[in-house]
Amino acid sequence: MASDQENSQDANAPDDTSEKEITRGITIMKSIIRDRDKAVTYNVNWNADNQLIGSNAAKLASYIGTLVRMHIPITATRWSNKELGSAKDKIWTEILRSFNIEDTTIRKKYILQLAGKRHRGWRTFLTNKYLKDKEKNFVEYDPEYPVKYAIFITEEEWVAFVAQRRDENFKKVSATNRERASNPTYAYKKGRLGYARLEEKILDETKSDATSLPPHVLWKEARVGKDGTVRDDVQHIYDECETLSQSISTAEDQENRSVLSRALNVPEYPGRVRGKGHGCTPTSLYKNPRRRNPSNQEVMETLQALQAQVLQLQKDNERYRCMEKCSSQLKETSEKASINCQNKFPEGISSCQLYLSSPTYRLVGKGKVHNTSGDLLHHRPLPDGHLKVSVDVVLDKDALLPIPDIVSETTFLRDAIGSFVAWPLDLIFIDDEVFAQGSQQLSQKIGSRQKNKRDLPVTSLPKKGAFVPRYQISLETLVDSSDMATAGAIRLLDMEEDIFGYSCTETIGKEDLEHIFRHQELGVGVIHTYIRFLYDNFMRGNDQLSNRFRFVSSSLVNKALICREPDSCREYLVKRFMASSTNNLYLWPYNSGCHWLLLAIDPLKEVVYFLNSIDGEWTNYPDMKQLVDTSIKVFRSQRQARVPRTKSSNITWIKVQCPLQRNGIDCGYFVMRFMREIINMNQIEIPITYFDEYKCAHYTRLQLEQIKEELCQYFIEKRLII
């Protein structure tokens, strides 16, 4: 930009540089130049889509126009011309002197793109003002040199510019563009406001917590006139967008055309998002990098990654094979236990679902499994632990075959449709209606006994085939694509006062989620999250249940705190019991340091139900028992209850014959299911032999997987990961 002295001279140009028919003076933003000399700078704001907004947005846009007219010649026909590089850098430098903008590539790109628009508008203004008549037709005579803009345009530049505009090719393009823009179907009615500042205005007026609005919402608001009426055709497009947005996924919106483009039935142009305005691109909006052909180095890196995946798949196969072997050895000893999954393959040909376990456990296709003795694959014996499968449908187009087909040189599953491939046994699930029918019968049986009881929402199970941990798979995918994939990342879950008697925040870390996915020992964060799930989906809004069942925080009362701070633990329990006005059952997941068990305490009746999934006695936990007994006695004293002398020191402890675990890691899952079933039965008194509806010797893996599915579904619905 010119020096400050030169700018001052430009601002005081002689009177003969102004034409009489134009009353408005030249825009050179003298106030910005004066403030710059005083070291005064302006702050600017950006929205969630990295678009310019705020009170100084219009000032900056006008200043960019002044800089463009001053540094870019009107004869420059292409903004991308490399010869304009130094002039663009000078414009960027001048803007940084007066406006507080981060000196980053993304900000510079936005500003210079806006400068390009101002340059095109400047050239269009000169053409319409001096080279066309009132009917917008090119004049035949030589236009006069615009003396008013002599500080921006030399006479030589003007002659060259007029010659460019009188070129026949340019006239044809101009006529076409004028015809296209003369009668728009859906006219924009917001003047210079722009989509970004319109969005800012709407969010401010509605006091919304949202950071951005969908493109079709902005598109509609930009076509509302001053009287506030919405044309029927505009409303029709908006309604169609609302309908489409319910049926089109975000991935489809990125890969093909946006909802707005579909409703308008117009093509989508690269580098922009319809209905969002300048600066918003598909890459910035969807955070989707531009696709390009990979280099040789990238191909080699991909090949190495695939080889690593094959090794990992082999390890996963071994692990899943061991898990299936252990699962097949479990025997159900009670007729009232849940129905087991089918582990064996029927002989002959059966429809099946095909899964992969790496990089995520997911359904990738459907086909038929050929389980016949002596069966060969392409005249060769099948690998150990595999069956021959014919592929009918591919659900994941990028899925790789577990074992590439050497004969046909096939690597991707999509290329194996109609042919036979080898598939691991533990990743094949037979289509069978027995599982779904059995689940329905069990639900009907329980429902018939609880006509007046509100049951917990049961996670939707697949209609056919063995149990598929759909929500676990979805949650694991979300974790892998978020910052939770890195070590140390956490999420916070607010716990309301009604849950534990005080407001707190629960911390969920990557390790907690990994424990769920890998079926490992659970921490207090997962247990408390499931308690929040029970409260939200079962007790909230139900006064009877919320007044009958309450919870004790495992963070405030556990083995470590009982030994270190017994008084604070007792005070918390007593305060919790004092909230009782009628008979309440307090559910307390207790961690002894290496094992979870459940205490269900009725402080008014002075009864403690002891549910231990390893068949241990409460006498094995003397510190815990002493704390509970002491707390009940203090509670008795504070409420001034009279108890016979024969019972003054006897608090009833009842060992419930609950289902037992068969390994050393399931205790946390058992405790969560105990709480689920107790609340589901809606009974203060727990039978010594446990509830008939849920009585069994051991929980099956399916019953524990259902708890995990509900927990993972809750993580997804509460958007704790995103």
XYZ file of C-alpha atoms in Angstrom:
722
model
C 0.000 0.000 0.000
C 1.089 3.566 -0.480
C 2.739 5.449 2.355
C 0.697 7.337 4.903
C 1.602 10.675 3.302
C 0.476 9.457 -0.109
C -2.763 8.149 1.374
C -3.359 11.526 2.938
C -2.898 13.164 -0.482
C -5.287 10.635 -2.057
C -7.887 11.455 0.527
C -7.686 15.156 -0.438
C -7.838 14.739 -4.206
C -8.714 17.834 -6.283
C -12.387 18.604 -6.945
C -12.094 18.049 -10.705
C -11.595 14.293 -10.123
C -15.239 13.886 -9.125
C -17.911 13.545 -11.778
C -21.114 15.470 -11.243
C -23.465 12.580 -11.989
C -21.978 10.507 -9.150
C -22.632 12.070 -5.778
C -20.893 9.414 -3.690
C -17.191 9.970 -3.086
C -14.373 7.502 -3.559
C -14.166 4.841 -0.871
C -10.612 4.834 0.434
C -11.354 4.186 4.143
C -9.524 7.231 5.516
C -10.608 6.411 9.069
C -8.714 3.115 8.987
C -5.578 4.868 7.745
C -5.812 7.485 10.514
C -6.360 4.813 13.187
C -3.467 2.822 11.812
C -1.173 5.820 12.215
C -2.327 5.956 15.854
C -1.532 2.243 16.303
C -5.245 1.450 16.604
C -6.265 -1.947 15.257
C -9.619 -3.648 14.814
C -10.698 -7.060 16.092
C -12.547 -9.417 13.774
C -14.516 -12.569 14.558
C -14.944 -15.885 12.770
C -17.787 -18.394 12.970
C -17.598 -22.184 13.278
C -17.177 -22.470 9.490
C -14.232 -20.023 9.476
C -16.262 -17.241 7.878
C -15.852 -13.559 8.687
C -18.519 -12.176 11.060
C -18.856 -9.503 13.725
C -19.163 -5.745 13.860
C -15.970 -5.101 11.880
C -16.670 -7.592 9.094
C -18.225 -5.004 6.764
C -15.435 -2.524 7.509
C -12.802 -5.099 6.587
C -14.655 -6.068 3.400
C -14.791 -2.429 2.276
C -11.132 -1.916 3.109
C -10.224 -4.974 1.048
C -12.033 -3.363 -1.886
C -9.973 -0.209 -1.498
C -6.706 -2.165 -1.387
C -7.688 -4.175 -4.458
C -8.441 -1.035 -6.488
C -5.141 0.450 -5.385
C -2.807 -2.520 -5.983
C -4.420 -4.752 -8.615
C -4.675 -3.387 -12.190
C -8.076 -3.608 -13.853
C -6.445 -5.358 -16.801
C -5.756 -8.479 -14.671
C -8.166 -11.024 -16.124
C -7.270 -14.016 -13.927
C -6.978 -13.710 -10.185
C -4.851 -16.871 -10.073
C -2.160 -15.240 -12.219
C 1.210 -15.741 -10.516
C 2.286 -12.242 -11.551
C -0.182 -10.886 -8.962
C 1.615 -12.690 -6.120
C 3.554 -9.686 -4.844
C 0.474 -7.444 -4.997
C -1.558 -10.016 -3.046
C 1.145 -10.262 -0.404
C 1.114 -6.480 -0.077
C -2.672 -6.487 0.383
C -2.350 -9.142 3.095
C 0.402 -7.185 4.841
C -1.648 -3.972 4.842
C -4.655 -5.792 6.307
C -2.553 -7.256 9.125
C -1.418 -3.725 10.020
C -4.989 -2.591 10.751
C -6.894 -5.758 11.695
C -6.128 -8.391 14.317
C -6.100 -11.544 12.193
C -4.047 -14.682 12.718
C -1.261 -14.842 10.160
C -2.172 -18.347 9.038
C -2.644 -19.999 5.667
C -6.372 -20.524 6.144
C -6.995 -16.883 7.086
C -4.833 -15.533 4.255
C -6.580 -17.777 1.748
C -9.993 -16.551 2.890
C -9.015 -12.869 2.715
C -7.375 -13.151 -0.708
C -10.360 -15.066 -2.097
C -12.559 -12.247 -0.836
C -10.188 -9.792 -2.502
C -10.645 -11.688 -5.766
C -14.394 -11.232 -5.499
C -13.928 -7.522 -4.869
C -11.681 -7.276 -7.957
C -14.287 -8.950 -10.167
C -16.963 -6.666 -8.745
C -14.774 -3.615 -9.419
C -14.258 -4.576 -13.053
C -17.977 -5.338 -13.454
C -18.885 -1.933 -11.983
C -16.629 -0.116 -14.455
C -18.091 -2.089 -17.345
C -21.712 -1.410 -16.415
C -21.035 2.243 -15.601
C -18.925 3.326 -18.563
C -19.180 0.689 -21.296
C -22.931 -0.046 -21.299
C -26.064 2.001 -21.796
C -29.217 1.994 -19.684
C -30.422 -1.206 -21.393
C -27.145 -2.886 -20.402
C -25.948 -3.102 -24.025
C -22.368 -2.270 -24.978
C -22.013 1.249 -26.402
C -20.458 1.738 -29.824
C -18.587 4.953 -29.051
C -15.317 5.173 -27.150
C -16.061 5.745 -23.468
C -14.414 8.626 -21.708
C -11.610 8.034 -19.264
C -13.098 7.984 -15.701
C -11.228 10.901 -14.200
C -12.828 10.290 -10.842
C -10.847 7.064 -10.416
C -7.562 8.438 -11.722
C -5.894 7.565 -8.422
C -6.602 3.887 -9.178
C -6.559 3.687 -13.003
C -4.021 5.060 -15.480
C -5.092 6.061 -18.991
C -3.058 3.198 -20.488
C -4.804 0.693 -18.253
C -8.190 2.117 -19.205
C -7.528 1.746 -22.925
C -6.412 -1.847 -22.461
C -9.421 -2.603 -20.264
C -11.885 -1.218 -22.822
C -10.270 -3.372 -25.512
C -10.640 -6.474 -23.357
C -14.299 -5.800 -22.697
C -15.100 -5.154 -26.342
C -13.753 -8.534 -27.376
C -16.498 -10.593 -29.026
C -15.822 -13.645 -26.873
C -16.214 -11.591 -23.731
C -19.469 -10.083 -25.045
C -20.908 -13.575 -25.589
C -19.970 -14.693 -22.075
C -21.372 -11.463 -20.653
C -24.672 -11.891 -22.482
C -25.012 -15.477 -21.277
C -24.335 -14.553 -17.666
C -26.699 -11.591 -17.829
C -29.478 -13.795 -19.188
C -28.926 -16.358 -16.470
C -28.935 -13.776 -13.674
C -31.743 -11.578 -15.031
C -34.624 -13.588 -13.558
C -33.523 -15.882 -10.728
C -36.037 -18.513 -9.626
C -35.320 -17.959 -5.945
C -34.068 -14.401 -5.521
C -31.618 -13.551 -2.714
C -33.075 -10.679 -0.641
C -30.477 -9.808 1.999
C -28.316 -7.321 0.084
C -24.729 -7.134 1.337
C -25.497 -9.015 4.564
C -24.198 -12.351 3.268
C -24.884 -15.832 4.577
C -22.305 -15.707 7.378
C -23.592 -12.505 8.949
C -27.191 -13.647 8.349
C -26.411 -16.793 10.313
C -24.845 -14.683 13.069
C -27.950 -12.487 13.193
C -30.325 -15.446 13.447
C -28.318 -17.122 16.214
C -28.161 -13.841 18.173
C -31.889 -13.174 17.823
C -32.884 -16.701 18.820
C -30.247 -16.859 21.602
C -29.379 -20.319 20.363
C -26.481 -22.380 21.737
C -25.783 -23.749 18.255
C -22.634 -22.674 16.461
C -23.993 -23.008 12.914
C -27.187 -23.631 10.962
C -27.902 -26.147 8.183
C -27.444 -24.729 4.654
C -31.116 -25.131 3.724
C -32.191 -23.093 6.787
C -29.920 -20.204 5.773
C -31.019 -20.529 2.148
C -34.643 -20.074 3.152
C -33.973 -17.120 5.492
C -31.923 -15.381 2.769
C -35.044 -15.349 0.583
C -37.407 -13.777 3.103
C -38.286 -10.176 2.221
C -38.631 -7.197 4.533
C -42.313 -8.002 5.110
C -41.337 -11.377 6.553
C -43.401 -13.468 4.135
C -42.056 -16.671 2.635
C -42.969 -17.583 -0.918
C -44.715 -20.929 -1.370
C -42.034 -22.279 -3.709
C -39.277 -21.359 -1.242
C -41.187 -23.024 1.603
C -41.686 -26.102 -0.563
C -37.927 -26.448 -1.115
C -37.305 -26.008 2.612
C -39.867 -28.685 3.528
C -38.342 -31.074 1.014
C -34.899 -30.465 2.550
C -36.272 -31.285 5.995
C -37.675 -34.550 4.647
C -34.462 -35.482 2.834
C -32.304 -34.712 5.870
C -34.081 -37.490 7.770
C -33.244 -40.124 5.166
C -29.794 -39.109 3.857
C -26.739 -39.777 5.991
C -23.920 -37.282 6.481
C -21.628 -39.523 4.434
C -24.023 -39.418 1.475
C -24.287 -35.641 1.888
C -20.500 -35.360 1.550
C -19.911 -37.908 -1.181
C -22.627 -36.864 -3.606
C -24.813 -33.781 -3.408
C -26.028 -31.837 -0.415
C -29.640 -31.944 0.748
C -30.243 -28.448 -0.651
C -28.825 -29.326 -4.085
C -30.988 -32.443 -4.202
C -34.126 -30.477 -3.359
C -33.308 -27.800 -5.950
C -32.312 -30.501 -8.463
C -29.193 -28.596 -9.477
C -25.554 -29.714 -9.687
C -23.126 -29.087 -6.848
C -20.081 -27.045 -7.815
C -16.659 -27.892 -6.380
C -15.106 -25.628 -3.795
C -18.306 -24.280 -2.297
C -21.317 -25.262 -0.192
C -24.669 -24.062 -1.462
C -26.463 -21.947 1.141
C -23.365 -21.230 3.247
C -21.703 -18.308 1.514
C -18.118 -17.288 0.833
C -15.318 -19.203 2.532
C -17.231 -22.369 3.394
C -16.092 -25.391 1.373
C -16.990 -29.097 1.548
C -13.557 -29.730 3.039
C -13.992 -27.218 5.865
C -17.656 -28.057 6.520
C -17.420 -31.840 6.534
C -13.763 -32.059 7.599
C -13.329 -34.378 4.634
C -9.917 -34.149 2.917
C -9.773 -33.848 -0.834
C -9.293 -37.159 -2.563
C -6.404 -37.694 -4.895
C -4.502 -40.540 -6.437
C -1.964 -41.994 -3.991
C 1.752 -41.720 -4.656
C 4.061 -44.730 -4.937
C 5.288 -44.147 -1.411
C 1.711 -44.071 -0.113
C 0.932 -47.292 -1.967
C 3.884 -48.996 -0.292
C 2.821 -47.664 3.108
C -0.695 -48.981 2.499
C 0.703 -52.372 1.560
C 2.734 -52.490 4.759
C -0.349 -51.516 6.751
C -2.324 -54.320 5.086
C 0.371 -56.817 5.974
C 0.217 -55.615 9.579
C -3.559 -56.026 9.507
C -3.204 -59.600 8.313
C -0.918 -60.364 11.258
C -3.330 -58.665 13.634
C -6.225 -60.599 12.125
C -4.431 -63.860 12.790
C -3.985 -62.849 16.421
C -7.639 -61.819 16.646
C -8.709 -65.136 15.152
C -6.806 -66.993 17.835
C -8.322 -64.841 20.552
C -11.875 -65.202 19.290
C -11.383 -68.933 18.781
C -10.344 -69.258 22.416
C -13.344 -67.179 23.502
C -15.735 -69.368 21.477
C -14.155 -72.486 22.908
C -14.676 -71.213 26.440
C -18.231 -70.114 25.617
C -19.122 -73.524 24.150
C -18.091 -75.177 27.420
C -20.584 -73.161 29.464
C -23.710 -75.173 30.297
C -27.005 -73.648 31.289
C -28.302 -75.374 34.448
C -31.603 -73.515 34.807
C -34.631 -73.727 32.542
C -35.323 -70.051 33.158
C -31.984 -68.787 31.924
C -31.739 -66.809 28.716
C -31.456 -68.689 25.440
C -27.894 -69.460 24.390
C -26.418 -68.476 21.055
C -25.943 -71.175 18.413
C -22.274 -72.104 18.255
C -22.216 -74.964 15.709
C -22.783 -74.807 11.984
C -25.470 -77.051 10.462
C -24.358 -79.442 7.798
C -24.948 -78.475 4.206
C -25.514 -74.991 2.807
C -26.863 -72.224 5.056
C -27.368 -68.488 4.671
C -24.934 -66.516 6.788
C -23.579 -63.119 7.723
C -19.891 -62.340 7.273
C -17.906 -60.257 9.752
C -14.395 -58.880 10.052
C -12.639 -58.072 13.318
C -9.939 -55.683 12.080
C -9.574 -52.730 12.190
C -13.054 -52.803 13.816
C -15.504 -55.618 14.438
C -18.231 -55.116 11.822
C -20.670 -56.764 9.398
C -19.212 -56.631 5.873
C -21.364 -58.958 3.757
C -23.843 -61.782 3.384
C -23.655 -65.109 1.619
C -23.876 -68.874 2.103
C -21.604 -71.130 4.112
C -20.856 -74.589 2.702
C -20.337 -76.913 5.664
C -19.715 -80.251 4.000
C -17.048 -82.817 4.811
C -14.094 -82.956 2.456
C -15.050 -79.686 0.811
C -12.281 -78.027 -1.213
C -11.678 -74.439 -2.262
C -10.424 -74.200 -5.853
C -9.260 -77.837 -5.633
C -7.241 -77.075 -2.521
C -7.879 -77.976 1.141
C -9.373 -75.216 3.273
C -7.094 -73.555 5.864
C -7.582 -74.660 9.444
C -10.366 -72.811 11.217
C -12.060 -71.724 7.951
C -15.119 -72.708 5.915
C -15.964 -72.192 2.284
C -18.325 -69.264 1.744
C -20.047 -67.927 -1.363
C -20.423 -64.145 -1.327
C -23.832 -62.748 -2.335
C -24.002 -59.205 -0.919
C -21.223 -56.762 0.045
C -22.042 -54.178 2.737
C -18.558 -52.675 3.100
C -17.044 -51.860 -0.286
C -13.574 -51.364 1.203
C -13.511 -54.637 3.145
C -10.549 -56.913 2.474
C -10.774 -60.687 2.242
C -9.433 -62.453 5.364
C -7.350 -64.608 3.008
C -6.734 -63.184 -0.498
C -7.774 -65.545 -3.299
C -4.527 -66.526 -5.038
C -6.297 -68.229 -7.967
C -8.364 -65.214 -9.047
C -5.934 -62.652 -7.557
C -8.807 -61.159 -5.572
C -8.057 -58.973 -2.545
C -11.280 -57.044 -1.895
C -14.561 -58.610 -0.839
C -16.445 -56.612 -3.473
C -14.543 -58.473 -6.197
C -15.531 -61.865 -4.795
C -19.303 -61.595 -5.378
C -20.556 -64.817 -6.907
C -17.382 -66.764 -6.102
C -16.096 -68.872 -3.203
C -13.663 -67.680 -0.541
C -12.322 -69.003 2.764
C -13.761 -67.329 5.866
C -12.804 -67.764 9.567
C -15.270 -69.847 11.593
C -15.558 -67.297 14.388
C -16.546 -64.530 11.939
C -19.434 -66.458 10.327
C -22.935 -66.207 11.812
C -25.719 -68.462 10.595
C -29.120 -66.941 9.796
C -31.539 -68.661 12.179
C -34.839 -67.457 13.648
C -34.515 -69.565 16.802
C -32.595 -66.851 18.645
C -35.067 -64.072 17.890
C -38.105 -66.266 18.662
C -36.591 -67.370 21.954
C -35.900 -63.793 22.975
C -39.491 -62.825 22.184
C -40.860 -65.752 24.182
C -38.729 -64.796 27.178
C -39.884 -61.169 26.961
C -43.538 -62.283 26.738
C -43.079 -64.568 29.720
C -41.636 -61.800 31.871
C -44.154 -59.284 30.591
C -47.116 -61.507 31.506
C -45.949 -61.509 35.123
C -45.430 -57.747 35.204
C -48.508 -56.283 33.595
C -48.418 -53.282 35.915
C -44.649 -52.814 35.873
C -42.583 -50.648 33.622
C -39.719 -52.645 32.156
C -36.355 -51.332 31.158
C -35.794 -50.624 27.466
C -34.286 -53.755 25.955
C -31.566 -53.272 23.394
C -32.821 -54.255 19.953
C -31.463 -57.644 18.962
C -30.921 -58.864 15.406
C -33.884 -60.634 13.884
C -31.699 -63.412 12.597
C -28.425 -65.028 13.490
C -26.303 -64.964 16.618
C -26.072 -61.922 18.848
C -24.180 -59.057 17.205
C -22.809 -56.278 19.459
C -24.001 -53.513 17.146
C -23.780 -50.612 19.572
C -20.394 -51.775 20.830
C -19.135 -51.847 17.248
C -20.588 -48.389 16.545
C -19.146 -46.935 19.741
C -15.720 -48.413 19.049
C -15.812 -46.852 15.581
C -16.699 -43.453 17.082
C -13.862 -43.732 19.573
C -11.342 -44.604 16.858
C -12.392 -41.563 14.815
C -12.318 -39.111 17.743
C -9.663 -37.719 20.064
C -10.606 -40.507 22.491
C -8.360 -42.763 20.404
C -5.363 -41.070 22.014
C -4.140 -41.927 25.495
C -5.215 -39.525 28.220
C -8.385 -38.299 26.474
C -11.416 -38.127 28.750
C -15.107 -37.250 28.730
C -17.146 -35.805 31.584
C -20.627 -36.996 32.561
C -22.675 -34.833 34.918
C -24.358 -36.741 37.754
C -27.430 -34.996 39.120
C -27.983 -34.549 42.847
C -30.932 -36.969 42.855
C -28.682 -39.868 41.839
C -26.129 -39.914 44.677
C -27.429 -37.130 46.914
C -24.917 -34.600 45.597
C -23.937 -33.134 42.237
C -20.716 -34.414 40.746
C -18.957 -35.106 37.464
C -17.903 -38.578 36.414
C -14.762 -38.978 34.324
C -14.742 -41.493 31.471
C -11.365 -42.325 29.959
C -10.195 -44.336 27.004
C -9.240 -47.171 29.371
C -12.848 -47.431 30.604
C -14.135 -47.847 27.058
C -11.431 -50.364 26.211
C -12.505 -52.444 29.213
C -16.035 -52.616 27.769
C -14.906 -53.495 24.252
C -12.452 -56.164 25.450
C -14.742 -57.466 28.232
C -12.249 -56.679 30.961
C -12.625 -55.649 34.598
C -14.646 -52.468 35.014
C -13.842 -49.293 36.911
C -16.109 -47.037 38.931
C -16.640 -44.677 35.958
C -18.392 -47.383 33.932
C -20.484 -48.549 36.914
C -21.636 -45.000 37.620
C -22.413 -44.380 33.953
C -24.698 -47.422 33.970
C -26.378 -46.098 37.114
C -27.013 -42.843 35.236
C -28.470 -44.941 32.391
C -30.853 -46.696 34.834
C -31.904 -43.369 36.310
C -32.492 -41.673 32.940
C -34.275 -44.537 31.195
C -36.213 -46.046 34.073
C -36.597 -43.806 37.116
C -36.698 -40.278 35.720
C -40.292 -39.080 35.601
C -41.546 -42.062 37.635
C -42.098 -40.798 41.185
C -42.865 -44.247 42.528
C -39.580 -45.735 41.368
C -37.403 -42.684 42.015
C -38.706 -42.548 45.602
C -38.346 -46.284 46.105
C -34.836 -46.894 44.731
C -31.748 -44.807 45.376
C -28.037 -45.180 44.846
C -24.884 -44.892 46.949
C -21.761 -43.482 45.312
C -18.874 -45.937 45.028
C -16.508 -42.970 44.797
C -17.371 -41.768 48.310
C -17.656 -45.174 49.963
C -15.162 -47.885 49.024
C -12.592 -50.064 50.761
C -9.788 -47.508 50.549
C -11.890 -44.662 51.997
C -13.441 -46.890 54.675
C -9.946 -47.681 55.971
C -8.612 -44.132 55.597
C -11.651 -41.914 56.310
C -14.343 -44.012 58.032
C -16.042 -40.984 59.587
C -16.664 -39.264 56.255
C -18.006 -42.517 54.782
C -20.389 -42.923 57.728
C -21.561 -39.305 57.513
C -22.338 -39.719 53.809
C -24.333 -42.928 54.357
C -26.300 -41.449 57.251
C -27.069 -38.310 55.276
C -28.158 -40.491 52.367
C -30.427 -42.567 54.632
C -31.926 -39.427 56.202
C -33.386 -38.542 52.823
C -35.789 -41.469 53.308
C -39.347 -40.664 54.272
C -40.684 -44.113 53.428
C -39.089 -47.475 52.797
C -36.257 -47.050 50.312
C -33.833 -49.550 48.907
C -30.342 -48.112 48.504
C -28.281 -49.855 45.820
C -24.577 -49.665 46.589
C -21.997 -51.201 44.211
C -19.128 -51.902 46.603
C -15.564 -52.377 45.416
C -13.418 -54.364 47.817
C -10.286 -53.411 45.918
C -10.322 -56.242 43.395
C -13.961 -57.320 43.295
C -17.397 -55.762 42.802
C -20.436 -56.838 44.850
C -23.827 -55.244 45.476
C -25.463 -54.194 48.726
C -29.175 -53.365 48.750
C -29.922 -51.549 52.007
C -33.356 -50.827 53.517
C -32.395 -48.471 56.394
C -35.909 -48.178 57.856
C -36.380 -51.945 58.152
C -32.675 -52.275 58.955
C -32.227 -55.002 56.372
C -29.149 -55.436 54.166
C -29.320 -57.689 51.097
C -25.914 -59.087 50.150
C -25.428 -60.046 46.464
C -22.014 -61.527 45.708
C -21.334 -63.181 42.355
C -18.480 -65.312 43.760
C -20.531 -66.914 46.548
C -18.598 -65.217 49.346
C -19.919 -64.240 52.778
C -20.296 -60.724 54.136
C -18.033 -61.746 57.001
C -15.189 -61.642 54.463
C -15.601 -57.856 54.386
C -15.553 -56.819 58.054
C -14.752 -53.130 57.458
C -17.667 -52.797 55.061
C -20.085 -54.608 57.401
C -19.049 -52.516 60.405
C -19.559 -49.301 58.429
C -23.057 -50.320 57.307
C -24.098 -51.445 60.806
C -22.771 -48.282 62.424
C -24.433 -46.047 59.820
C -27.812 -47.730 60.306
C -27.520 -47.317 64.093
C -26.657 -43.617 63.749
C -29.558 -43.225 61.332
C -31.804 -44.950 63.864
C -30.668 -42.551 66.573
C -31.107 -39.423 64.469
C -34.658 -40.319 63.513
C -35.338 -41.217 67.166
C -36.660 -44.672 66.359
C -37.501 -47.060 69.140
C -36.135 -50.570 68.724
C -36.602 -53.495 71.137
C -33.537 -54.249 73.212
C -33.348 -57.727 71.753
C -32.854 -56.190 68.304
C -30.902 -53.083 69.202
C -27.644 -54.602 68.048
C -29.011 -56.980 65.413
C -29.241 -55.666 61.881
C -30.582 -58.244 59.454
C -28.177 -59.337 56.751
C -29.581 -61.557 54.006
C -27.373 -63.410 51.559
C -29.229 -63.611 48.247
C -28.640 -66.717 46.141
C -27.906 -64.674 43.017
C -26.341 -65.922 39.750
C -22.629 -66.668 40.071
C -19.772 -65.802 37.748
C -17.389 -68.377 36.288
C -14.297 -66.267 35.877
C -12.430 -63.477 37.585
C -13.542 -60.486 35.476
C -17.362 -60.545 35.262
C -18.163 -59.125 38.714
C -18.789 -55.583 37.461
C -21.133 -56.792 34.729
C -23.006 -58.946 37.264
C -23.468 -55.983 39.618
C -24.903 -53.854 36.796
C -27.358 -56.595 35.856
C -28.331 -57.101 39.523
C -29.294 -53.419 39.759
C -31.153 -53.617 36.462
C -33.240 -56.596 37.559
C -33.959 -55.257 41.049
C -35.312 -52.003 39.651
C -37.130 -53.876 36.908
C -38.975 -56.039 39.469
C -39.933 -52.914 41.451
C -39.773 -54.706 44.818
C -38.209 -53.476 48.042
C -37.784 -57.017 49.351
C -35.410 -59.291 47.466
C -36.180 -63.029 47.786
C -33.378 -65.101 49.285
C -33.475 -67.335 46.196
C -33.553 -64.271 43.913
C -36.395 -63.277 41.580
C -38.114 -66.138 39.780
C -38.124 -64.210 36.502
C -34.327 -63.975 36.511
C -33.353 -67.013 38.549
C -30.442 -68.964 37.090
C -27.190 -70.474 38.270
C -24.995 -68.382 36.018
C -25.520 -65.482 33.644
C -24.782 -66.379 30.051
C -22.464 -64.293 27.938
C -25.514 -63.046 26.043
C -27.079 -61.666 29.244
C -23.883 -59.760 29.990
C -23.561 -58.583 26.386
C -27.061 -57.106 26.655
C -25.894 -54.954 29.580
C -22.871 -53.830 27.568
C -25.088 -53.023 24.586
C -27.347 -50.830 26.735
C -24.294 -49.082 28.147
C -22.753 -48.476 24.701
C -26.104 -47.309 23.318
C -26.286 -44.793 26.184
C -22.808 -43.467 25.355
C -23.907 -42.945 21.749
C -27.314 -41.394 22.508
C -25.824 -38.995 25.068
C -23.141 -38.033 22.493
C -20.448 -38.527 25.117
C -17.766 -39.351 22.547
C -18.503 -36.889 19.718
